[in-house]
Structure formats: structure tokens, C-alpha cells
PDB file of C-alpha atoms in Angstrom:
ATOM      1  CA  MET Q 278    -121.650 292.165  60.468  1.00  0.00           C
ATOM      2  CA  GLU Q 279    -121.056 293.917  63.931  1.00  0.00           C
ATOM      3  CA  ARG Q 280    -118.505 291.548  65.777  1.00  0.00           C
ATOM      4  CA  ARG Q 281    -119.951 291.593  69.046  1.00  0.00           C
ATOM      5  CA  LYS Q 282    -123.232 290.668  67.433  1.00  0.00           C
ATOM      6  CA  PHE Q 283    -122.254 288.603  65.305  1.00  0.00           C
ATOM      7  CA  LEU Q 284    -120.704 286.203  68.511  1.00  0.00           C
ATOM      8  CA  GLN Q 285    -124.266 287.329  70.916  1.00  0.00           C
ATOM      9  CA  ASN Q 286    -125.661 285.662  67.264  1.00  0.00           C
ATOM     10  CA  THR Q 287    -123.255 282.176  67.490  1.00  0.00           C
ATOM     11  CA  ILE Q 288    -123.101 282.252  71.465  1.00  0.00           C
ATOM     12  CA  GLN Q 289    -127.187 281.834  71.920  1.00  0.00           C
ATOM     13  CA  THR Q 290    -127.028 279.587  69.498  1.00  0.00           C
ATOM     14  CA  GLY Q 291    -125.794 277.033  70.895  1.00  0.00           C
ATOM     15  CA  ILE Q 292    -126.276 273.768  72.835  1.00  0.00           C
ATOM     16  CA  ALA Q 293    -125.087 273.473  75.694  1.00  0.00           C
ATOM     17  CA  LEU Q 294    -123.907 270.168  76.117  1.00  0.00           C
ATOM     18  CA  SER Q 295    -122.765 269.056  79.845  1.00  0.00           C
ATOM     19  CA  ILE Q 296    -120.837 266.285  80.164  1.00  0.00           C
ATOM     20  CA  PRO Q 297    -120.621 263.922  83.033  1.00  0.00           C
ATOM     21  CA  LEU Q 298    -117.042 263.005  83.929  1.00  0.00           C
ATOM     22  CA  PRO Q 299    -115.967 262.561  87.236  1.00  0.00           C
ATOM     23  CA  LEU Q 300    -114.470 265.169  89.580  1.00  0.00           C
ATOM     24  CA  SER Q 301    -110.353 264.671  89.157  1.00  0.00           C
ATOM     25  CA  ALA Q 302    -108.508 265.022  92.492  1.00  0.00           C
ATOM     26  CA  PHE Q 303    -107.246 268.390  91.736  1.00  0.00           C
ATOM     27  CA  GLN Q 304    -107.510 271.706  93.800  1.00  0.00           C
ATOM     28  CA  SER Q 305    -108.171 275.717  92.736  1.00  0.00           C
ATOM     29  CA  ASN Q 306    -104.905 276.465  94.290  1.00  0.00           C
ATOM     30  CA  GLY Q 307    -105.623 279.532  94.137  1.00  0.00           C
ATOM     31  CA  HIS Q 308    -105.300 279.970  89.946  1.00  0.00           C
ATOM     32  CA  LYS Q 309    -108.011 282.277  88.165  1.00  0.00           C
ATOM     33  CA  LYS Q 310    -109.699 280.717  84.520  1.00  0.00           C
ATOM     34  CA  LEU Q 311    -107.452 280.403  82.249  1.00  0.00           C
ATOM     35  CA  ARG Q 312    -108.932 281.357  78.784  1.00  0.00           C
ATOM     36  CA  ILE Q 313    -107.731 280.187  75.105  1.00  0.00           C
ATOM     37  CA  GLY Q 314    -108.324 282.108  71.817  1.00  0.00           C
ATOM     38  CA  LEU Q 315    -108.519 278.531  69.665  1.00  0.00           C
ATOM     39  CA  VAL Q 316    -109.163 278.666  65.827  1.00  0.00           C
ATOM     40  CA  ALA Q 317    -108.744 275.892  63.157  1.00  0.00           C
ATOM     41  CA  ASP Q 318    -108.533 274.340  60.373  1.00  0.00           C
ATOM     42  CA  VAL Q 319    -107.711 277.981  59.013  1.00  0.00           C
ATOM     43  CA  HIS Q 320    -106.421 276.834  55.258  1.00  0.00           C
ATOM     44  CA  GLN Q 321    -104.871 280.231  54.206  1.00  0.00           C
ATOM     45  CA  ASP Q 322    -103.878 278.466  51.082  1.00  0.00           C
ATOM     46  CA  THR Q 323    -107.263 277.021  49.767  1.00  0.00           C
ATOM     47  CA  ILE Q 324    -109.984 279.758  50.928  1.00  0.00           C
ATOM     48  CA  HIS Q 325    -109.715 282.697  48.848  1.00  0.00           C
ATOM     49  CA  ASP Q 326    -110.756 285.031  51.957  1.00  0.00           C
ATOM     50  CA  GLY Q 327    -108.011 283.893  54.838  1.00  0.00           C
ATOM     51  CA  TYR Q 328    -106.727 287.020  55.498  1.00  0.00           C
ATOM     52  CA  GLU Q 329    -110.132 288.087  56.388  1.00  0.00           C
ATOM     53  CA  ARG Q 330    -111.230 285.104  58.348  1.00  0.00           C
ATOM     54  CA  LEU Q 331    -108.104 285.478  60.674  1.00  0.00           C
ATOM     55  CA  LYS Q 332    -108.297 289.654  60.400  1.00  0.00           C
ATOM     56  CA  TYR Q 333    -111.377 288.928  62.153  1.00  0.00           C
ATOM     57  CA  PHE Q 334    -111.037 286.695  65.189  1.00  0.00           C
ATOM     58  CA  MET Q 335    -107.885 288.314  65.934  1.00  0.00           C
ATOM     59  CA  ASP Q 336    -109.904 291.381  66.023  1.00  0.00           C
ATOM     60  CA  ASP Q 337    -111.894 289.425  68.307  1.00  0.00           C
ATOM     61  CA  MET Q 338    -109.602 288.577  69.850  1.00  0.00           C
ATOM     62  CA  ASN Q 339    -107.132 291.280  71.242  1.00  0.00           C
ATOM     63  CA  GLU Q 340    -110.365 292.789  72.449  1.00  0.00           C
ATOM     64  CA  ARG Q 341    -111.227 289.784  74.741  1.00  0.00           C
ATOM     65  CA  GLN Q 342    -107.569 289.353  75.555  1.00  0.00           C
ATOM     66  CA  PRO Q 343    -107.244 285.721  76.103  1.00  0.00           C
ATOM     67  CA  ASP Q 344    -104.442 284.564  78.269  1.00  0.00           C
ATOM     68  CA  PHE Q 345    -103.545 283.169  75.038  1.00  0.00           C
ATOM     69  CA  LEU Q 346    -103.990 281.319  71.310  1.00  0.00           C
ATOM     70  CA  ILE Q 347    -103.564 278.612  70.297  1.00  0.00           C
ATOM     71  CA  GLN Q 348    -103.859 276.884  66.033  1.00  0.00           C
ATOM     72  CA  LEU Q 349    -105.083 274.396  64.784  1.00  0.00           C
ATOM     73  CA  GLY Q 350    -103.780 272.908  62.181  1.00  0.00           C
ATOM     74  CA  ASP Q 351    -103.841 273.430  58.097  1.00  0.00           C
ATOM     75  CA  PHE Q 352    -103.308 277.224  59.560  1.00  0.00           C
ATOM     76  CA  ALA Q 353    -100.992 279.005  56.239  1.00  0.00           C
ATOM     77  CA  LEU Q 354     -97.946 277.280  53.859  1.00  0.00           C
ATOM     78  CA  PRO Q 355     -94.461 280.079  54.163  1.00  0.00           C
ATOM     79  CA  HIS Q 356     -95.237 281.627  50.047  1.00  0.00           C
ATOM     80  CA  LYS Q 357     -93.609 284.592  50.764  1.00  0.00           C
ATOM     81  CA  TYR Q 358     -97.033 285.964  49.921  1.00  0.00           C
ATOM     82  CA  ASN Q 359     -98.475 284.875  53.043  1.00  0.00           C
ATOM     83  CA  GLU Q 360     -96.764 287.065  55.277  1.00  0.00           C
ATOM     84  CA  PRO Q 361     -99.014 289.688  55.796  1.00  0.00           C
ATOM     85  CA  PHE Q 362    -101.193 286.514  57.035  1.00  0.00           C
ATOM     86  CA  LEU Q 363     -98.864 285.758  59.409  1.00  0.00           C
ATOM     87  CA  ASP Q 364     -97.982 289.075  60.610  1.00  0.00           C
ATOM     88  CA  ILE Q 365    -101.515 289.383  61.522  1.00  0.00           C
ATOM     89  CA  TRP Q 366    -101.432 286.531  63.738  1.00  0.00           C
ATOM     90  CA  ASN Q 367     -97.607 287.223  65.089  1.00  0.00           C
ATOM     91  CA  SER Q 368    -100.042 290.184  66.210  1.00  0.00           C
ATOM     92  CA  TYR Q 369    -101.633 289.926  69.400  1.00  0.00           C
ATOM     93  CA  LYS Q 370     -99.539 290.994  72.510  1.00  0.00           C
ATOM     94  CA  HIS Q 371     -99.933 287.102  74.475  1.00  0.00           C
ATOM     95  CA  PRO Q 372     -98.390 284.263  73.744  1.00  0.00           C
ATOM     96  CA  THR Q 373     -99.237 282.287  70.116  1.00  0.00           C
ATOM     97  CA  TYR Q 374     -98.729 278.950  69.786  1.00  0.00           C
ATOM     98  CA  HIS Q 375     -98.396 275.930  66.822  1.00  0.00           C
ATOM     99  CA  VAL Q 376     -99.863 272.546  66.543  1.00  0.00           C
ATOM    100  CA  LEU Q 377     -98.436 271.239  63.383  1.00  0.00           C
ATOM    101  CA  GLY Q 378    -101.358 270.587  60.043  1.00  0.00           C
ATOM    102  CA  ASN Q 379    -101.096 267.404  57.290  1.00  0.00           C
ATOM    103  CA  HIS Q 380    -101.816 270.476  55.029  1.00  0.00           C
ATOM    104  CA  ASP Q 381     -98.799 272.367  56.143  1.00  0.00           C
ATOM    105  CA  MET Q 382     -96.062 270.794  54.100  1.00  0.00           C
ATOM    106  CA  ASP Q 383     -97.665 271.091  50.601  1.00  0.00           C
ATOM    107  CA  ASP Q 384     -96.027 272.712  47.481  1.00  0.00           C
ATOM    108  CA  GLY Q 385     -93.055 270.869  48.112  1.00  0.00           C
ATOM    109  CA  PHE Q 386     -91.773 272.192  51.605  1.00  0.00           C
ATOM    110  CA  THR Q 387     -90.800 270.254  54.757  1.00  0.00           C
ATOM    111  CA  LYS Q 388     -91.168 270.463  58.561  1.00  0.00           C
ATOM    112  CA  GLU Q 389     -88.393 272.507  59.700  1.00  0.00           C
ATOM    113  CA  GLU Q 390     -88.876 275.058  56.365  1.00  0.00           C
ATOM    114  CA  THR Q 391     -92.744 275.803  57.919  1.00  0.00           C
ATOM    115  CA  MET Q 392     -91.885 276.118  61.177  1.00  0.00           C
ATOM    116  CA  ALA Q 393     -88.916 278.199  61.300  1.00  0.00           C
ATOM    117  CA  TRP Q 394     -91.646 280.397  59.587  1.00  0.00           C
ATOM    118  CA  TRP Q 395     -93.702 279.744  61.811  1.00  0.00           C
ATOM    119  CA  GLY Q 396     -91.547 280.254  64.272  1.00  0.00           C
ATOM    120  CA  MET Q 397     -92.183 277.016  65.777  1.00  0.00           C
ATOM    121  CA  LYS Q 398     -89.510 275.980  67.292  1.00  0.00           C
ATOM    122  CA  GLU Q 399     -89.812 272.015  68.153  1.00  0.00           C
ATOM    123  CA  ARG Q 400     -92.152 270.015  65.788  1.00  0.00           C
ATOM    124  CA  TYR Q 401     -93.613 268.290  69.455  1.00  0.00           C
ATOM    125  CA  TYR Q 402     -93.055 269.670  72.252  1.00  0.00           C
ATOM    126  CA  SER Q 403     -95.541 270.938  76.437  1.00  0.00           C
ATOM    127  CA  PHE Q 404     -96.079 274.403  78.371  1.00  0.00           C
ATOM    128  CA  ASP Q 405     -97.609 275.320  81.454  1.00  0.00           C
ATOM    129  CA  SER Q 406    -100.331 278.219  81.691  1.00  0.00           C
ATOM    130  CA  ASN Q 407    -101.748 279.339  84.826  1.00  0.00           C
ATOM    131  CA  GLY Q 408    -101.628 275.464  86.749  1.00  0.00           C
ATOM    132  CA  PHE Q 409    -102.011 274.256  83.909  1.00  0.00           C
ATOM    133  CA  HIS Q 410    -100.466 271.750  81.545  1.00  0.00           C
ATOM    134  CA  PHE Q 411    -100.786 271.674  77.162  1.00  0.00           C
ATOM    135  CA  VAL Q 412     -99.039 269.423  75.131  1.00  0.00           C
ATOM    136  CA  VAL Q 413     -98.884 269.487  71.547  1.00  0.00           C
ATOM    137  CA  LEU Q 414     -97.936 266.228  69.423  1.00  0.00           C
ATOM    138  CA  ASP Q 415     -97.014 266.114  65.205  1.00  0.00           C
ATOM    139  CA  GLY Q 416     -99.217 263.373  64.367  1.00  0.00           C
ATOM    140  CA  ASN Q 417     -98.158 263.989  60.745  1.00  0.00           C
ATOM    141  CA  LYS Q 418     -96.003 260.660  60.094  1.00  0.00           C
ATOM    142  CA  LYS Q 419     -96.932 258.702  57.363  1.00  0.00           C
ATOM    143  CA  GLY Q 420     -99.096 254.815  58.755  1.00  0.00           C
ATOM    144  CA  ALA Q 421    -101.463 254.167  55.941  1.00  0.00           C
ATOM    145  CA  PRO Q 422    -103.033 255.166  53.409  1.00  0.00           C
ATOM    146  CA  TRP Q 423    -103.349 259.166  54.664  1.00  0.00           C
ATOM    147  CA  ILE Q 424    -101.236 260.826  57.025  1.00  0.00           C
ATOM    148  CA  GLY Q 425    -101.462 260.830  60.727  1.00  0.00           C
ATOM    149  CA  TYR Q 426     -99.324 259.048  63.098  1.00  0.00           C
ATOM    150  CA  ILE Q 427     -97.550 259.190  66.591  1.00  0.00           C
ATOM    151  CA  ASP Q 428     -93.943 258.229  66.405  1.00  0.00           C
ATOM    152  CA  GLU Q 429     -91.898 256.029  69.221  1.00  0.00           C
ATOM    153  CA  GLU Q 430     -89.716 258.430  70.365  1.00  0.00           C
ATOM    154  CA  GLN Q 431     -92.898 261.133  70.192  1.00  0.00           C
ATOM    155  CA  GLN Q 432     -94.047 258.487  72.302  1.00  0.00           C
ATOM    156  CA  GLU Q 433     -91.227 258.316  74.719  1.00  0.00           C
ATOM    157  CA  TRP Q 434     -90.676 261.675  74.774  1.00  0.00           C
ATOM    158  CA  LEU Q 435     -95.079 261.831  76.120  1.00  0.00           C
ATOM    159  CA  LYS Q 436     -94.344 258.833  78.408  1.00  0.00           C
ATOM    160  CA  GLN Q 437     -91.973 260.855  80.322  1.00  0.00           C
ATOM    161  CA  ASP Q 438     -94.082 263.673  80.071  1.00  0.00           C
ATOM    162  CA  LEU Q 439     -97.077 263.818  81.075  1.00  0.00           C
ATOM    163  CA  ALA Q 440     -94.724 261.947  84.033  1.00  0.00           C
ATOM    164  CA  GLY Q 441     -93.081 264.776  85.307  1.00  0.00           C
ATOM    165  CA  THR Q 442     -96.003 266.306  86.111  1.00  0.00           C
ATOM    166  CA  LYS Q 443     -98.589 267.075  88.868  1.00  0.00           C
ATOM    167  CA  SER Q 444    -100.624 269.039  86.710  1.00  0.00           C
ATOM    168  CA  PRO Q 445    -103.920 268.618  85.079  1.00  0.00           C
ATOM    169  CA  THR Q 446    -103.008 268.615  81.265  1.00  0.00           C
ATOM    170  CA  ILE Q 447    -104.779 269.181  77.532  1.00  0.00           C
ATOM    171  CA  ILE Q 448    -102.975 267.017  75.308  1.00  0.00           C
ATOM    172  CA  VAL Q 449    -103.599 269.100  71.987  1.00  0.00           C
ATOM    173  CA  CYS Q 450    -103.637 267.457  68.170  1.00  0.00           C
ATOM    174  CA  HIS Q 451    -104.078 268.859  64.110  1.00  0.00           C
ATOM    175  CA  GLN Q 452    -105.563 264.527  64.107  1.00  0.00           C
ATOM    176  CA  SER Q 453    -107.672 263.480  66.383  1.00  0.00           C
ATOM    177  CA  LEU Q 454    -106.609 260.707  68.673  1.00  0.00           C
ATOM    178  CA  GLU Q 455    -110.299 258.685  68.260  1.00  0.00           C
ATOM    179  CA  ARG Q 456    -110.552 258.042  64.968  1.00  0.00           C
ATOM    180  CA  GLU Q 457    -107.631 255.585  64.018  1.00  0.00           C
ATOM    181  CA  HIS Q 458    -109.960 253.852  61.334  1.00  0.00           C
ATOM    182  CA  ASP Q 459    -111.916 257.017  60.268  1.00  0.00           C
ATOM    183  CA  TRP Q 460    -108.695 259.861  59.125  1.00  0.00           C
ATOM    184  CA  GLY Q 461    -106.778 259.919  62.899  1.00  0.00           C
ATOM    185  CA  VAL Q 462    -104.508 259.717  64.413  1.00  0.00           C
ATOM    186  CA  THR Q 463    -103.792 255.435  63.549  1.00  0.00           C
ATOM    187  CA  ASN Q 464    -102.069 254.078  65.993  1.00  0.00           C
ATOM    188  CA  GLY Q 465    -104.625 256.409  68.530  1.00  0.00           C
ATOM    189  CA  ASP Q 466    -104.818 253.161  70.535  1.00  0.00           C
ATOM    190  CA  GLN Q 467    -101.857 253.705  72.070  1.00  0.00           C
ATOM    191  CA  ILE Q 468    -101.493 257.003  72.599  1.00  0.00           C
ATOM    192  CA  ARG Q 469    -105.081 256.919  75.085  1.00  0.00           C
ATOM    193  CA  SER Q 470    -103.434 254.054  76.078  1.00  0.00           C
ATOM    194  CA  ILE Q 471    -100.258 255.796  77.841  1.00  0.00           C
ATOM    195  CA  ILE Q 472    -103.298 259.054  78.907  1.00  0.00           C
ATOM    196  CA  GLY Q 473    -104.770 256.315  80.491  1.00  0.00           C
ATOM    197  CA  GLN Q 474    -101.552 254.617  82.223  1.00  0.00           C
ATOM    198  CA  ALA Q 475    -100.840 258.792  83.658  1.00  0.00           C
ATOM    199  CA  ASN Q 476    -103.890 258.707  85.113  1.00  0.00           C
ATOM    200  CA  MET Q 477    -103.719 254.941  86.901  1.00  0.00           C
ATOM    201  CA  ASP Q 478    -100.369 255.844  88.021  1.00  0.00           C
ATOM    202  CA  ASP Q 479    -101.280 258.954  88.581  1.00  0.00           C
ATOM    203  CA  ASN Q 480    -104.632 257.791  90.990  1.00  0.00           C
ATOM    204  CA  LYS Q 481    -107.452 260.952  89.865  1.00  0.00           C
ATOM    205  CA  ALA Q 482    -107.444 262.146  86.394  1.00  0.00           C
ATOM    206  CA  LYS Q 483    -104.040 264.039  84.887  1.00  0.00           C
ATOM    207  CA  VAL Q 484    -104.818 264.152  81.683  1.00  0.00           C
ATOM    208  CA  ILE Q 485    -108.693 266.412  81.612  1.00  0.00           C
ATOM    209  CA  ALA Q 486    -109.044 266.807  77.744  1.00  0.00           C
ATOM    210  CA  CYS Q 487    -108.072 266.242  73.954  1.00  0.00           C
ATOM    211  CA  LEU Q 488    -108.219 268.571  71.487  1.00  0.00           C
ATOM    212  CA  SER Q 489    -108.218 268.850  67.586  1.00  0.00           C
ATOM    213  CA  GLY Q 490    -109.095 269.779  64.516  1.00  0.00           C
ATOM    214  CA  HIS Q 491    -108.685 268.556  60.604  1.00  0.00           C
ATOM    215  CA  HIS Q 492    -111.998 266.438  60.383  1.00  0.00           C
ATOM    216  CA  HIS Q 493    -113.939 269.572  60.149  1.00  0.00           C
ATOM    217  CA  GLU Q 494    -116.042 268.800  61.880  1.00  0.00           C
ATOM    218  CA  ASP Q 495    -117.485 269.502  65.854  1.00  0.00           C
ATOM    219  CA  TYR Q 496    -118.381 266.987  68.121  1.00  0.00           C
ATOM    220  CA  VAL Q 497    -117.186 265.383  71.692  1.00  0.00           C
ATOM    221  CA  ARG Q 498    -116.298 261.334  72.003  1.00  0.00           C
ATOM    222  CA  VAL Q 499    -115.937 260.508  75.396  1.00  0.00           C
ATOM    223  CA  ILE Q 500    -112.854 257.279  76.687  1.00  0.00           C
ATOM    224  CA  ASN Q 501    -112.761 256.039  79.623  1.00  0.00           C
ATOM    225  CA  THR Q 502    -113.865 259.153  81.732  1.00  0.00           C
ATOM    226  CA  ILE Q 503    -111.695 261.401  78.954  1.00  0.00           C
ATOM    227  CA  PRO Q 504    -113.318 264.158  76.644  1.00  0.00           C
ATOM    228  CA  TYR Q 505    -111.479 264.437  72.574  1.00  0.00           C
ATOM    229  CA  ILE Q 506    -113.746 267.829  71.408  1.00  0.00           C
ATOM    230  CA  GLN Q 507    -113.745 268.377  67.302  1.00  0.00           C
ATOM    231  CA  ILE Q 508    -113.349 271.893  66.732  1.00  0.00           C
ATOM    232  CA  ASN Q 509    -114.157 272.666  63.177  1.00  0.00           C
ATOM    233  CA  SER Q 510    -112.712 274.446  60.473  1.00  0.00           C
ATOM    234  CA  MET Q 511    -112.650 278.153  61.017  1.00  0.00           C
ATOM    235  CA  SER Q 512    -113.341 278.044  56.625  1.00  0.00           C
ATOM    236  CA  TYR Q 513    -115.643 275.212  55.600  1.00  0.00           C
ATOM    237  CA  LYS Q 514    -116.082 271.102  55.256  1.00  0.00           C
ATOM    238  CA  SER Q 515    -114.194 268.984  52.625  1.00  0.00           C
ATOM    239  CA  LEU Q 516    -115.760 266.252  50.920  1.00  0.00           C
ATOM    240  CA  GLY Q 517    -111.796 265.707  49.135  1.00  0.00           C
ATOM    241  CA  ASP Q 518    -113.594 264.344  45.852  1.00  0.00           C
ATOM    242  CA  GLY Q 519    -115.369 266.313  42.640  1.00  0.00           C
ATOM    243  CA  LYS Q 520    -118.732 264.420  43.401  1.00  0.00           C
ATOM    244  CA  TYR Q 521    -120.580 267.621  44.864  1.00  0.00           C
ATOM    245  CA  SER Q 522    -118.537 270.706  43.138  1.00  0.00           C
ATOM    246  CA  ASN Q 523    -119.399 273.796  42.225  1.00  0.00           C
ATOM    247  CA  ILE Q 524    -118.338 277.573  41.019  1.00  0.00           C
ATOM    248  CA  ARG Q 525    -119.617 280.128  43.904  1.00  0.00           C
ATOM    249  CA  PHE Q 526    -117.354 283.081  43.020  1.00  0.00           C
ATOM    250  CA  PRO Q 527    -116.125 285.480  40.361  1.00  0.00           C
ATOM    251  CA  LYS Q 528    -113.244 283.270  37.668  1.00  0.00           C
ATOM    252  CA  HIS Q 529    -109.913 284.864  39.000  1.00  0.00           C
ATOM    253  CA  ILE Q 530    -110.901 283.996  43.049  1.00  0.00           C
ATOM    254  CA  GLU Q 531    -111.954 280.289  41.214  1.00  0.00           C
ATOM    255  CA  HIS Q 532    -108.444 281.045  39.206  1.00  0.00           C
ATOM    256  CA  ALA Q 533    -106.396 281.594  42.410  1.00  0.00           C
ATOM    257  CA  HIS Q 534    -107.813 278.641  44.108  1.00  0.00           C
ATOM    258  CA  PRO Q 535    -108.078 275.655  43.149  1.00  0.00           C
ATOM    259  CA  ILE Q 536    -109.166 273.340  45.708  1.00  0.00           C
ATOM    260  CA  LEU Q 537    -111.888 276.129  46.700  1.00  0.00           C
ATOM    261  CA  LYS Q 538    -114.864 274.879  44.324  1.00  0.00           C
ATOM    262  CA  LEU Q 539    -114.354 270.874  46.431  1.00  0.00           C
ATOM    263  CA  THR Q 540    -115.105 272.916  48.928  1.00  0.00           C
ATOM    264  CA  PHE Q 541    -118.080 274.343  51.276  1.00  0.00           C
ATOM    265  CA  PRO Q 542    -117.365 277.888  52.788  1.00  0.00           C
ATOM    266  CA  TYR Q 543    -119.239 279.312  55.809  1.00  0.00           C
ATOM    267  CA  ARG Q 544    -119.848 282.522  55.302  1.00  0.00           C
ATOM    268  CA  ASP Q 545    -118.627 283.614  58.366  1.00  0.00           C
ATOM    269  CA  PRO Q 546    -115.386 282.812  60.166  1.00  0.00           C
ATOM    270  CA  LEU Q 547    -115.930 279.625  62.780  1.00  0.00           C
ATOM    271  CA  TYR Q 548    -113.989 280.014  66.561  1.00  0.00           C
ATOM    272  CA  THR Q 549    -113.841 279.274  69.607  1.00  0.00           C
ATOM    273  CA  MET Q 550    -112.997 280.324  73.506  1.00  0.00           C
ATOM    274  CA  LEU Q 551    -112.051 278.411  75.140  1.00  0.00           C
ATOM    275  CA  THR Q 552    -112.267 278.634  79.665  1.00  0.00           C
ATOM    276  CA  ILE Q 553    -111.842 275.874  81.853  1.00  0.00           C
ATOM    277  CA  ASP Q 554    -112.599 277.046  85.487  1.00  0.00           C
ATOM    278  CA  PRO Q 555    -110.716 275.215  88.216  1.00  0.00           C
ATOM    279  CA  GLU Q 556    -112.936 276.370  90.416  1.00  0.00           C
ATOM    280  CA  ASP Q 557    -115.673 273.774  89.048  1.00  0.00           C
ATOM    281  CA  HIS Q 558    -113.585 271.603  87.068  1.00  0.00           C
ATOM    282  CA  THR Q 559    -115.374 272.361  83.986  1.00  0.00           C
ATOM    283  CA  ILE Q 560    -114.434 273.675  80.956  1.00  0.00           C
ATOM    284  CA  HIS Q 561    -116.486 275.640  78.736  1.00  0.00           C
ATOM    285  CA  ILE Q 562    -115.866 275.755  74.747  1.00  0.00           C
ATOM    286  CA  GLU Q 563    -117.790 279.031  73.683  1.00  0.00           C
ATOM    287  CA  GLY Q 564    -120.572 278.708  70.354  1.00  0.00           C
ATOM    288  CA  CYS Q 565    -119.990 279.962  67.182  1.00  0.00           C
ATOM    289  CA  SER Q 566    -122.511 278.929  64.579  1.00  0.00           C
ATOM    290  CA  THR Q 567    -122.525 280.511  60.604  1.00  0.00           C
ATOM    291  CA  VAL Q 568    -124.514 279.653  57.076  1.00  0.00           C
ATOM    292  CA  TYR Q 569    -122.949 278.080  53.837  1.00  0.00           C
ATOM    293  CA  ILE Q 570    -121.692 279.996  51.074  1.00  0.00           C
ATOM    294  CA  SER Q 571    -124.625 279.132  48.523  1.00  0.00           C
ATOM    295  CA  PRO Q 572    -125.043 276.250  47.506  1.00  0.00           C
ATOM    296  CA  SER Q 573    -124.771 274.123  51.425  1.00  0.00           C
ATOM    297  CA  PRO Q 574    -124.404 271.129  51.556  1.00  0.00           C
ATOM    298  CA  LYS Q 575    -128.106 270.362  51.578  1.00  0.00           C
ATOM    299  CA  GLU Q 576    -128.615 272.334  49.209  1.00  0.00           C
ATOM    300  CA  ALA Q 577    -125.907 270.200  46.343  1.00  0.00           C
ATOM    301  CA  GLY Q 578    -128.137 266.932  47.508  1.00  0.00           C
ATOM    302  CA  LEU Q 579    -126.076 265.911  50.249  1.00  0.00           C
ATOM    303  CA  ASP Q 580    -127.862 263.669  52.931  1.00  0.00           C
ATOM    304  CA  ASP Q 581    -125.615 264.057  56.136  1.00  0.00           C
ATOM    305  CA  GLU Q 582    -127.662 262.419  59.157  1.00  0.00           C
ATOM    306  CA  GLY Q 583    -126.231 265.140  60.778  1.00  0.00           C
ATOM    307  CA  LYS Q 584    -123.029 264.989  60.645  1.00  0.00           C
ATOM    308  CA  ILE Q 585    -121.999 268.253  59.384  1.00  0.00           C
ATOM    309  CA  THR Q 586    -122.392 271.528  60.165  1.00  0.00           C
ATOM    310  CA  SER Q 587    -121.126 275.222  60.582  1.00  0.00           C
ATOM    311  CA  THR Q 588    -121.446 275.482  64.154  1.00  0.00           C
ATOM    312  CA  ILE Q 589    -119.155 275.421  66.441  1.00  0.00           C
ATOM    313  CA  THR Q 590    -121.642 273.494  69.571  1.00  0.00           C
ATOM    314  CA  GLU Q 591    -121.399 275.657  72.759  1.00  0.00           C
ATOM    315  CA  ARG Q 592    -119.914 272.804  75.363  1.00  0.00           C
ATOM    316  CA  ASN Q 593    -120.053 272.661  79.385  1.00  0.00           C
ATOM    317  CA  ILE Q 594    -117.356 269.730  80.487  1.00  0.00           C
ATOM    318  CA  LYS Q 595    -116.889 268.337  83.654  1.00  0.00           C
ATOM    319  CA  TYR Q 596    -113.577 267.720  84.031  1.00  0.00           C
TER     320      TYR Q 596
END
């Protein structure tokens, strides 16, 4: 399928959603629109065609030239055979940013090893682009039966970082900050309290949105006027057990990727372009949609009640 045709089709199938948030007191200060290429949960070490999926994304980004790229974690492990995959990512001529995911320390690798291989200097950090401030958090400490906790050192740093900026801010974390009882950051309520205090102290919505991956879902939840945006996986939906296990691919592929049978792979790669418009105070999420490689969840007998989808929905979010 031609890339441009695929994108046009997926945008047409997206559903525009405007979330009624109050306009902030931020002025545009003459800044232009900020465009971000965004991808979540590629899972190069689970999916059999991660290289091709990432290349598809990078070819499109090289054509469209957003200001920078972010990958939201569960990206690729520092195995030597993954070097061509990382080379594709590193080929982008503009800035690229990494977020650590819980599976980026699989196979016995440490955070330090993965970070060094990626070229990621700090496990949490912040940066500025075109009048906007971005905060990247590390939610990969065990705080419950799962890995999802933001430590006290990082919490104190976050307070200071938010206090030190006057710019509209987007917080990025692999695990969601609004699902502390459902595989998200288990102390998400504490982080939301820090965000709320920062917004209150500044007398305006300093933090305008939070982005996450991890859950392989597609939704926006608004808490205290802040949208928590969940970006779907580039590659698949996983249910985490063998109840819906299916063999879809030739034996050599299934043998090399033993977790693949526990997933519902997407036929095409899912990703998005996020555009922030300082003039009309809008965050636009570009729509993208595909189908499952059969059997789909429905064909496998799973009644998902619409919660499982091979889509990134088009949305317009006011801030």
C-alpha cells in the first residue's frame, strides 16, 4: 500500500473529538505550530516485522519533516541484531527523544545498558521546543504487582522542573498517570497532585496534556481539565495470557518470536503526528487505522466492548 494513500485513508476513518477544556492564559508569542512524530510500543523484540514497521514510519517522517520524534517506550533491546533497527531511528535529521518502557529492560538488560545503546543520557529529563516545555518521566520502578512507579527523587525533580518553566507543558511517561489500579503508574495520584499544584501555583493550566503508551489502547481521559492521552501501539494488542493464543505465521517466524502467538498483530503500523497550535490553543492528533491480521479479537471470540481497537482516533483537544 502506498504510504500517502494509507495515511489519507486512515485520516478519513478517524473520528474528530473536541474535548471542552478551558482556554489557558498562554499567548502564542509568535511561535509557529509544533509538529511531533509519535510512536508507541513498537516491541521490536516481540513482533516479527518491527524493522519494516519502523522504516515505514521513518520514511513518512523524513518526507513530512516534523520538528522532532518521540518514541513512548517498549522500543527495542540492546541486542546486536537490533542495530539496523536503531540505525533507522537515528537516521532522522532532527531531534529524537526516548522514553523508557517496562519491557526495555527485558532479557536481563539494565536501564543503563539500554539507555547507553539508545544514546539516552538521563532516565528522566525535560526539554523545550518552539515555546513548549516537555517533561519525560521514568515510571519503571516496581510499586505494586507490576512495574509502574515514579520514585521520590523523581517527584522532587518534577516539582522543581515545573516551578522553573513559564511555558505550556506536556508530560510524557510510558505508563499512564491515570490508571494506578490498572497497570499504570501506581502512584499516579501523587503525580497528578504535583501537576495540579503546579497549575494552581501558576494560576493557569501550565501542564496542558499528558501522553502515554504501554496499554496498547486508544482513548483520552480528562481529569481536572487535563487530558491524559493514550497512544495505541504501533504493532499489536496483547492480552498477556494464552487463552487467546493463535498461530498465524510460518513456523520459523513463530519459533523466533515465541510471544507473537499471544498477540493480535495489526496489519499496518499505527503512529501519529501530533500538532500543537499556539494560535488557537489546540492539540491535534492525526488519525490512523488498520485491521488485525486474522484472527481478530472478535474472530477469536473476545467480546472487547469496543475497548480493543486497531486505531488511533483523530482528535482536536483545546488547552
